[in-house]
Every structure is written in C-alpha cells, then in structure tokens.
Amino acid sequence: MMAIRGLKIAALLALHEFKPLARLLEPLRAKPELYASTVWDEQYRSGKWKALGSASEAAHNLVVAAYAASGQERVLDVGCGSGGLVPALQRFGYNRYLGIDLSAVAVAAAASHARENTAFRVVDGDKLDAADTYDSIVFNETLYYFTDPVETLRRYQRLLAPGGRFVVSMADVGSLRDALLKHRIWRGLEADYRVADETIVYRRGAVAWTIRVLAPRHP
Ligand SMILES: C[S@@+](CC[C@H](N)C(=O)[O-])C[C@H]1O[C@@H](n2cnc3c(N)ncnc32)[C@H](O)[C@@H]1O
C-alpha cells in the first residue's frame, strides 16, 4: 500500500512539474490552509494539538531544535503554538527565544515555558513588526498556514542576522493534496534559499517530517 501511494505521489509531482498541465490544473491547486485566530483558539481548547509536545513529536522537534540552537543563538519561533519546541531547544542552549502565535489560547499554554530569556507573544505572523534580528527563524509546521508561504519567508529575511538561517519543518501527512502543496512550497523557496542541510524523520503511521535549514542566496 505504502509503495503504491508513494508511486502515485511521485507521478503527481512529476505531472505538477509539467508546466502546461500545471496551468490547466491551477484552479484545483492545493492552497495553504488559512484559519482565523478563533478557530485556532477553539482547536487548542478542544485538545486537538495536545500531541505537539508529546513523545510522538519528540524526534522531529529535536532535529528542529538542534538546527536552530547550539548555545548562543537568538531564536524566533513563528507559530510557536503551546511552546512544544522550547524543552528541545533548552537541551542545546540559546541566548534568547521569542515565540509568536496567532492563538492567545496556545500562547497562554506556552507561558509555563517562559523564562528571563524565553518569551511568548500573541501576534499574527503575517503582521509582525519587529526590529530585533535573529540567528535562527523557525517555522515548525506553520509555513503552510500562511497566505503566501514563499513571500512570508522573504519578508522575514530582514529579521535574519548576518549568517542567520531559517529552519523549516513540513510534515507529509499522507494525502496527495497535502504532498502537492508542500512540494510547491519547497520548490518556490529554492530560488531564494540554498538547502544548507536536510533531515527526514519517519514515524510509524505514515508521517514523515522534512526539516530543512535554508540559507538566503542573497543575504
Ligand atoms: C500545527 S501548529 C504548530 C505549532 C508549533 N510550531 C509546534 O510544532 O508545536 C500551527 C501553529 O501555527 C499558528 N499560526 C497559524 N497561522 C499563524 C499566523 N498567521 N501567525 C502566527 N501563528 C500562526 C497556529 O496558531 C498554530 O499554533
């Protein structure tokens, strides 16, 4: 079954690369999932995202954290949710951390991770107005919730300190539509960012997280 699904996805991705067909299929194209803050709040209240800080997410969170921090980094976590990445980041050490999220309910839950150098704010990541710069900017399972993911990264680039990197994780959750959306985002990012490193984490049950370190081609 897995092999057939893999072949189907590979065939669709190949067709997706065929420009005339891609243009024809444009109206059917998978779009990013956009939800209002109230929807996120309700999902966090209902426990839908409870698993985010759990053992089943631990392996990919550790990879994201290891890419983002090694002692002295300033880390911005865009769409931090309830702060599930912070315990992993603390293993590697960082200078300071800011987590932002659209959901006030998620940010309230993240408060237990707050420290002198670790803060959380309720902010729409599409409207962040910040002057600080960061060594690592993390989009941990969040980029595909933005209206224009490629443009979002471009806008965040001004917040990258010299030599800074994006750390982007996007999971393959098993549907063709989802695979196409994420493929399109990775392809869109290739023009502006070099893949400095990549790890793929598999979990039984057909979830695979692709985690990439992206370095701006034009800093
Ligand atoms: C799948 S959850 C991932 C949470 C967290 N990164 C983790 O892995 O534990 C996606 C998160 O993105 C947040 N989000 C979605 N759109 C956002 C936006 N425009 N600005 C900030 N956060 C956003 C949601 O509120 C949610 O907490």
mmCIF file of C-alpha atoms and ligand atoms in Angstrom:
data_model
loop_
_atom_site.group_PDB
_atom_site.id
_atom_site.type_symbol
_atom_site.label_atom_id
_atom_site.label_comp_id
_atom_site.label_asym_id
_atom_site.label_seq_id
_atom_site.Cartn_x
_atom_site.Cartn_y
_atom_site.Cartn_z
ATOM 1 C CA MET A 1 0.000 0.000 0.000
ATOM 2 C CA MET A 2 2.760 2.427 1.031
ATOM 3 C CA ALA A 3 4.664 1.718 -2.210
ATOM 4 C CA ILE A 4 1.551 2.376 -4.350
ATOM 5 C CA ARG A 5 0.855 5.604 -2.501
ATOM 6 C CA GLY A 6 4.493 6.638 -2.953
ATOM 7 C CA LEU A 7 4.265 5.934 -6.700
ATOM 8 C CA LYS A 8 1.014 7.885 -7.001
ATOM 9 C CA ILE A 9 2.575 10.872 -5.219
ATOM 10 C CA ALA A 10 5.741 10.656 -7.367
ATOM 11 C CA ALA A 11 3.620 10.535 -10.577
ATOM 12 C CA LEU A 12 1.555 13.513 -9.468
ATOM 13 C CA LEU A 13 4.622 15.509 -8.504
ATOM 14 C CA ALA A 14 6.125 14.768 -11.937
ATOM 15 C CA LEU A 15 2.921 15.950 -13.652
ATOM 16 C CA HIS A 16 2.983 19.017 -11.440
ATOM 17 C CA GLU A 17 6.381 19.872 -12.970
ATOM 18 C CA PHE A 18 4.852 19.799 -16.482
ATOM 19 C CA LYS A 19 4.029 23.465 -16.862
ATOM 20 C CA PRO A 20 1.136 23.429 -19.427
ATOM 21 C CA LEU A 21 -0.696 20.821 -17.351
ATOM 22 C CA ALA A 22 0.090 22.644 -14.130
ATOM 23 C CA ARG A 23 -1.508 25.792 -15.594
ATOM 24 C CA LEU A 24 -4.598 23.816 -16.632
ATOM 25 C CA LEU A 25 -4.943 22.356 -13.142
ATOM 26 C CA GLU A 26 -4.356 25.730 -11.448
ATOM 27 C CA PRO A 27 -7.971 26.101 -10.195
ATOM 28 C CA LEU A 28 -7.684 22.696 -8.448
ATOM 29 C CA ARG A 29 -4.335 23.523 -6.894
ATOM 30 C CA ALA A 30 -3.942 22.875 -3.173
ATOM 31 C CA LYS A 31 -3.957 26.181 -1.294
ATOM 32 C CA PRO A 32 -2.468 26.966 2.117
ATOM 33 C CA GLU A 33 -4.856 26.371 4.992
ATOM 34 C CA LEU A 34 -5.914 29.693 6.476
ATOM 35 C CA TYR A 35 -7.745 29.758 9.803
ATOM 36 C CA ALA A 36 -8.839 32.681 11.958
ATOM 37 C CA SER A 37 -7.336 33.003 15.438
ATOM 38 C CA THR A 38 -10.702 31.998 16.921
ATOM 39 C CA VAL A 39 -10.519 28.657 15.070
ATOM 40 C CA TRP A 40 -7.011 28.021 16.404
ATOM 41 C CA ASP A 41 -8.143 29.033 19.910
ATOM 42 C CA GLU A 42 -11.002 26.551 19.747
ATOM 43 C CA GLN A 43 -8.719 23.778 18.464
ATOM 44 C CA TYR A 44 -6.257 24.335 21.316
ATOM 45 C CA ARG A 45 -9.120 24.427 23.850
ATOM 46 C CA SER A 46 -10.533 21.166 22.498
ATOM 47 C CA GLY A 47 -7.144 19.439 22.880
ATOM 48 C CA LYS A 48 -6.663 18.891 19.131
ATOM 49 C CA TRP A 49 -2.980 19.917 19.355
ATOM 50 C CA LYS A 50 -2.208 18.180 22.648
ATOM 51 C CA ALA A 51 0.189 15.771 20.921
ATOM 52 C CA LEU A 52 2.516 18.585 19.803
ATOM 53 C CA GLY A 53 4.728 18.427 22.881
ATOM 54 C CA SER A 54 4.463 14.631 23.197
ATOM 55 C CA ALA A 55 6.868 11.746 22.558
ATOM 56 C CA SER A 56 5.466 11.197 19.058
ATOM 57 C CA GLU A 57 6.735 14.665 18.077
ATOM 58 C CA ALA A 58 9.979 14.454 20.051
ATOM 59 C CA ALA A 59 12.293 13.216 17.279
ATOM 60 C CA HIS A 60 11.404 15.908 14.770
ATOM 61 C CA ASN A 61 11.368 18.632 17.446
ATOM 62 C CA LEU A 62 14.885 17.622 18.488
ATOM 63 C CA VAL A 63 16.119 17.929 14.907
ATOM 64 C CA VAL A 64 14.478 21.347 14.503
ATOM 65 C CA ALA A 65 15.969 22.465 17.834
ATOM 66 C CA ALA A 66 19.461 21.161 17.022
ATOM 67 C CA TYR A 67 19.407 23.053 13.733
ATOM 68 C CA ALA A 68 18.180 26.240 15.416
ATOM 69 C CA ALA A 69 20.332 26.368 18.552
ATOM 70 C CA SER A 70 23.768 25.368 19.760
ATOM 71 C CA GLY A 71 24.371 27.721 22.682
ATOM 72 C CA GLN A 72 24.261 31.401 21.791
ATOM 73 C CA GLU A 73 21.584 31.836 19.136
ATOM 74 C CA ARG A 74 18.757 34.323 19.157
ATOM 75 C CA VAL A 75 15.763 32.255 18.041
ATOM 76 C CA LEU A 76 12.412 33.405 16.639
ATOM 77 C CA ASP A 77 9.745 30.672 16.516
ATOM 78 C CA VAL A 78 6.913 31.708 14.181
ATOM 79 C CA GLY A 79 3.686 29.885 15.096
ATOM 80 C CA CYS A 80 5.155 28.534 18.332
ATOM 81 C CA GLY A 81 1.840 27.006 19.474
ATOM 82 C CA SER A 82 1.992 25.982 23.120
ATOM 83 C CA GLY A 83 5.801 26.165 23.158
ATOM 84 C CA GLY A 84 6.463 22.475 22.497
ATOM 85 C CA LEU A 85 9.833 23.263 20.903
ATOM 86 C CA VAL A 86 11.284 25.052 23.938
ATOM 87 C CA PRO A 87 12.282 21.968 26.030
ATOM 88 C CA ALA A 88 14.140 20.616 22.986
ATOM 89 C CA LEU A 89 15.860 23.985 22.395
ATOM 90 C CA GLN A 90 16.916 24.102 26.035
ATOM 91 C CA ARG A 91 18.933 20.906 25.553
ATOM 92 C CA PHE A 92 21.110 22.703 23.034
ATOM 93 C CA GLY A 93 21.122 26.146 24.664
ATOM 94 C CA TYR A 94 20.300 29.550 23.230
ATOM 95 C CA ASN A 95 20.804 33.188 24.037
ATOM 96 C CA ARG A 96 17.178 34.254 23.783
ATOM 97 C CA TYR A 97 13.960 32.949 22.353
ATOM 98 C CA LEU A 98 10.766 34.650 21.174
ATOM 99 C CA GLY A 99 7.765 32.516 20.249
ATOM 100 C CA ILE A 100 4.870 34.184 18.438
ATOM 101 C CA ASP A 101 1.478 32.719 17.651
ATOM 102 C CA LEU A 102 -1.907 33.810 16.379
ATOM 103 C CA SER A 103 -3.695 31.894 19.116
ATOM 104 C CA ALA A 104 -3.985 33.503 22.560
ATOM 105 C CA VAL A 105 -5.014 30.113 23.981
ATOM 106 C CA ALA A 106 -1.817 28.497 22.671
ATOM 107 C CA VAL A 107 0.343 31.335 23.983
ATOM 108 C CA ALA A 108 -1.310 31.108 27.423
ATOM 109 C CA ALA A 109 -0.431 27.390 27.472
ATOM 110 C CA ALA A 110 3.145 28.227 26.451
ATOM 111 C CA ALA A 111 3.570 30.523 29.471
ATOM 112 C CA SER A 112 4.836 27.640 31.621
ATOM 113 C CA HIS A 113 7.992 27.627 29.452
ATOM 114 C CA ALA A 114 8.639 31.377 29.925
ATOM 115 C CA ARG A 115 11.991 32.383 31.465
ATOM 116 C CA GLU A 116 14.076 35.524 31.582
ATOM 117 C CA ASN A 117 15.406 34.748 28.075
ATOM 118 C CA THR A 118 12.254 32.991 26.786
ATOM 119 C CA ALA A 119 9.145 34.974 25.867
ATOM 120 C CA PHE A 120 5.900 34.411 24.006
ATOM 121 C CA ARG A 121 3.628 36.921 22.278
ATOM 122 C CA VAL A 122 0.235 36.740 20.607
ATOM 123 C CA VAL A 123 0.961 38.108 17.120
ATOM 124 C CA ASP A 124 -0.266 37.427 13.611
ATOM 125 C CA GLY A 125 2.937 36.298 11.918
ATOM 126 C CA ASP A 126 1.758 37.992 8.724
ATOM 127 C CA LYS A 127 1.798 41.340 10.545
ATOM 128 C CA LEU A 128 4.856 41.050 12.771
ATOM 129 C CA ASP A 129 6.502 44.429 13.194
ATOM 130 C CA ALA A 130 9.875 43.750 14.792
ATOM 131 C CA ALA A 131 13.216 45.500 14.860
ATOM 132 C CA ASP A 132 15.294 42.736 16.500
ATOM 133 C CA THR A 133 17.293 40.293 14.442
ATOM 134 C CA TYR A 134 17.685 36.533 14.936
ATOM 135 C CA ASP A 135 20.246 33.864 14.134
ATOM 136 C CA SER A 136 17.550 31.240 13.588
ATOM 137 C CA ILE A 137 13.981 31.789 12.466
ATOM 138 C CA VAL A 138 11.893 28.642 12.866
ATOM 139 C CA PHE A 139 8.717 27.681 11.003
ATOM 140 C CA ASN A 140 7.930 24.374 12.696
ATOM 141 C CA GLU A 141 4.832 23.020 10.918
ATOM 142 C CA THR A 142 3.491 26.517 10.330
ATOM 143 C CA LEU A 143 4.628 27.832 6.944
ATOM 144 C CA TYR A 144 1.755 26.204 5.046
ATOM 145 C CA TYR A 145 -0.743 28.133 7.162
ATOM 146 C CA PHE A 146 0.391 31.438 5.655
ATOM 147 C CA THR A 147 -1.372 33.030 2.670
ATOM 148 C CA ASP A 148 1.806 33.102 0.585
ATOM 149 C CA PRO A 149 4.474 30.951 2.259
ATOM 150 C CA VAL A 150 7.315 31.930 -0.099
ATOM 151 C CA GLU A 151 6.556 35.631 0.284
ATOM 152 C CA THR A 152 6.308 35.179 4.063
ATOM 153 C CA LEU A 153 9.876 33.884 4.239
ATOM 154 C CA ARG A 154 11.082 36.742 2.042
ATOM 155 C CA ARG A 155 9.533 39.235 4.467
ATOM 156 C CA TYR A 156 11.118 37.516 7.481
ATOM 157 C CA GLN A 157 14.537 37.640 5.843
ATOM 158 C CA ARG A 158 15.063 41.204 7.062
ATOM 159 C CA LEU A 159 14.936 39.822 10.618
ATOM 160 C CA LEU A 160 17.795 37.379 9.951
ATOM 161 C CA ALA A 161 21.114 38.450 11.455
ATOM 162 C CA PRO A 162 24.157 38.136 9.143
ATOM 163 C CA GLY A 163 24.791 34.407 8.670
ATOM 164 C CA GLY A 164 21.311 33.633 10.025
ATOM 165 C CA ARG A 165 19.237 30.681 8.818
ATOM 166 C CA PHE A 166 15.629 29.614 8.500
ATOM 167 C CA VAL A 167 14.703 26.221 9.936
ATOM 168 C CA VAL A 168 11.558 24.934 8.224
ATOM 169 C CA SER A 169 9.735 21.700 9.038
ATOM 170 C CA MET A 170 6.837 20.445 6.907
ATOM 171 C CA ALA A 171 5.252 17.050 7.536
ATOM 172 C CA ASP A 172 3.931 14.677 4.910
ATOM 173 C CA VAL A 173 0.680 13.564 6.482
ATOM 174 C CA GLY A 174 -0.252 11.128 3.735
ATOM 175 C CA SER A 175 -2.676 12.884 1.370
ATOM 176 C CA LEU A 176 -1.873 13.693 -2.241
ATOM 177 C CA ARG A 177 -3.251 17.192 -1.938
ATOM 178 C CA ASP A 178 -1.047 17.874 1.060
ATOM 179 C CA ALA A 179 2.028 16.441 -0.687
ATOM 180 C CA LEU A 180 1.427 18.727 -3.685
ATOM 181 C CA LEU A 181 1.048 21.817 -1.515
ATOM 182 C CA LYS A 182 4.282 21.147 0.366
ATOM 183 C CA HIS A 183 6.173 20.214 -2.794
ATOM 184 C CA ARG A 184 5.084 23.513 -4.333
ATOM 185 C CA ILE A 185 6.272 25.460 -1.267
ATOM 186 C CA TRP A 186 9.706 23.739 -1.215
ATOM 187 C CA ARG A 187 10.101 24.392 -4.944
ATOM 188 C CA GLY A 188 9.079 28.020 -4.506
ATOM 189 C CA LEU A 189 11.735 28.500 -1.838
ATOM 190 C CA GLU A 190 14.547 27.069 -3.970
ATOM 191 C CA ALA A 191 15.076 30.266 -5.968
ATOM 192 C CA ASP A 192 15.848 32.346 -2.882
ATOM 193 C CA TYR A 193 17.305 29.799 -0.443
ATOM 194 C CA ARG A 194 20.047 27.190 -0.540
ATOM 195 C CA VAL A 195 19.332 23.993 1.379
ATOM 196 C CA ALA A 196 22.236 24.041 3.843
ATOM 197 C CA ASP A 197 21.062 20.807 5.478
ATOM 198 C CA GLU A 198 18.073 18.472 5.481
ATOM 199 C CA THR A 199 16.837 15.660 7.723
ATOM 200 C CA ILE A 200 13.771 13.497 7.184
ATOM 201 C CA VAL A 201 12.197 11.926 10.267
ATOM 202 C CA TYR A 202 9.793 8.998 9.809
ATOM 203 C CA ARG A 203 7.219 7.818 12.293
ATOM 204 C CA ARG A 204 5.245 4.625 12.056
ATOM 205 C CA GLY A 205 1.807 5.556 10.751
ATOM 206 C CA ALA A 206 2.973 7.273 7.549
ATOM 207 C CA VAL A 207 4.023 10.641 8.930
ATOM 208 C CA ALA A 208 7.339 11.980 7.665
ATOM 209 C CA TRP A 209 8.725 15.353 8.615
ATOM 210 C CA THR A 210 11.136 17.073 6.250
ATOM 211 C CA ILE A 211 13.271 19.573 8.124
ATOM 212 C CA ARG A 212 15.472 21.933 6.141
ATOM 213 C CA VAL A 213 17.984 24.602 7.051
ATOM 214 C CA LEU A 214 17.623 27.367 4.481
ATOM 215 C CA ALA A 215 20.343 29.902 3.842
ATOM 216 C CA PRO A 216 19.452 33.019 1.850
ATOM 217 C CA ARG A 217 21.133 33.062 -1.568
ATOM 218 C CA HIS A 218 21.075 36.875 -1.448
ATOM 219 C CA PRO A 219 21.619 37.874 2.181
HETATM 220 C C1 LIG B 1 0.391 22.833 13.659
HETATM 221 S S1 LIG B 1 0.546 24.118 14.812
HETATM 222 C C2 LIG B 1 2.310 24.019 15.157
HETATM 223 C C3 LIG B 1 2.668 24.635 16.491
HETATM 224 C C4 LIG B 1 4.150 24.557 16.882
HETATM 225 N N1 LIG B 1 5.010 25.147 15.894
HETATM 226 C C5 LIG B 1 4.579 23.137 17.173
HETATM 227 O O1 LIG B 1 5.100 22.471 16.269
HETATM 228 O O2 LIG B 1 4.395 22.682 18.322
HETATM 229 C C6 LIG B 1 0.477 25.568 13.796
HETATM 230 C C7 LIG B 1 0.528 26.853 14.589
HETATM 231 O O3 LIG B 1 0.623 27.960 13.696
HETATM 232 C C8 LIG B 1 -0.100 29.036 14.257
HETATM 233 N N2 LIG B 1 -0.406 30.002 13.204
HETATM 234 C C9 LIG B 1 -1.162 29.821 12.102
HETATM 235 N N3 LIG B 1 -1.216 30.953 11.374
HETATM 236 C C10 LIG B 1 -0.436 31.866 12.019
HETATM 237 C C11 LIG B 1 -0.107 33.223 11.785
HETATM 238 N N4 LIG B 1 -0.565 33.915 10.707
HETATM 239 N N5 LIG B 1 0.691 33.857 12.678
HETATM 240 C C12 LIG B 1 1.150 33.212 13.785
HETATM 241 N N6 LIG B 1 0.862 31.929 14.059
HETATM 242 C C13 LIG B 1 0.071 31.266 13.196
HETATM 243 C C14 LIG B 1 -1.328 28.372 14.864
HETATM 244 O O4 LIG B 1 -1.980 29.162 15.825
HETATM 245 C C15 LIG B 1 -0.710 27.097 15.450
HETATM 246 O O5 LIG B 1 -0.326 27.281 16.782
#
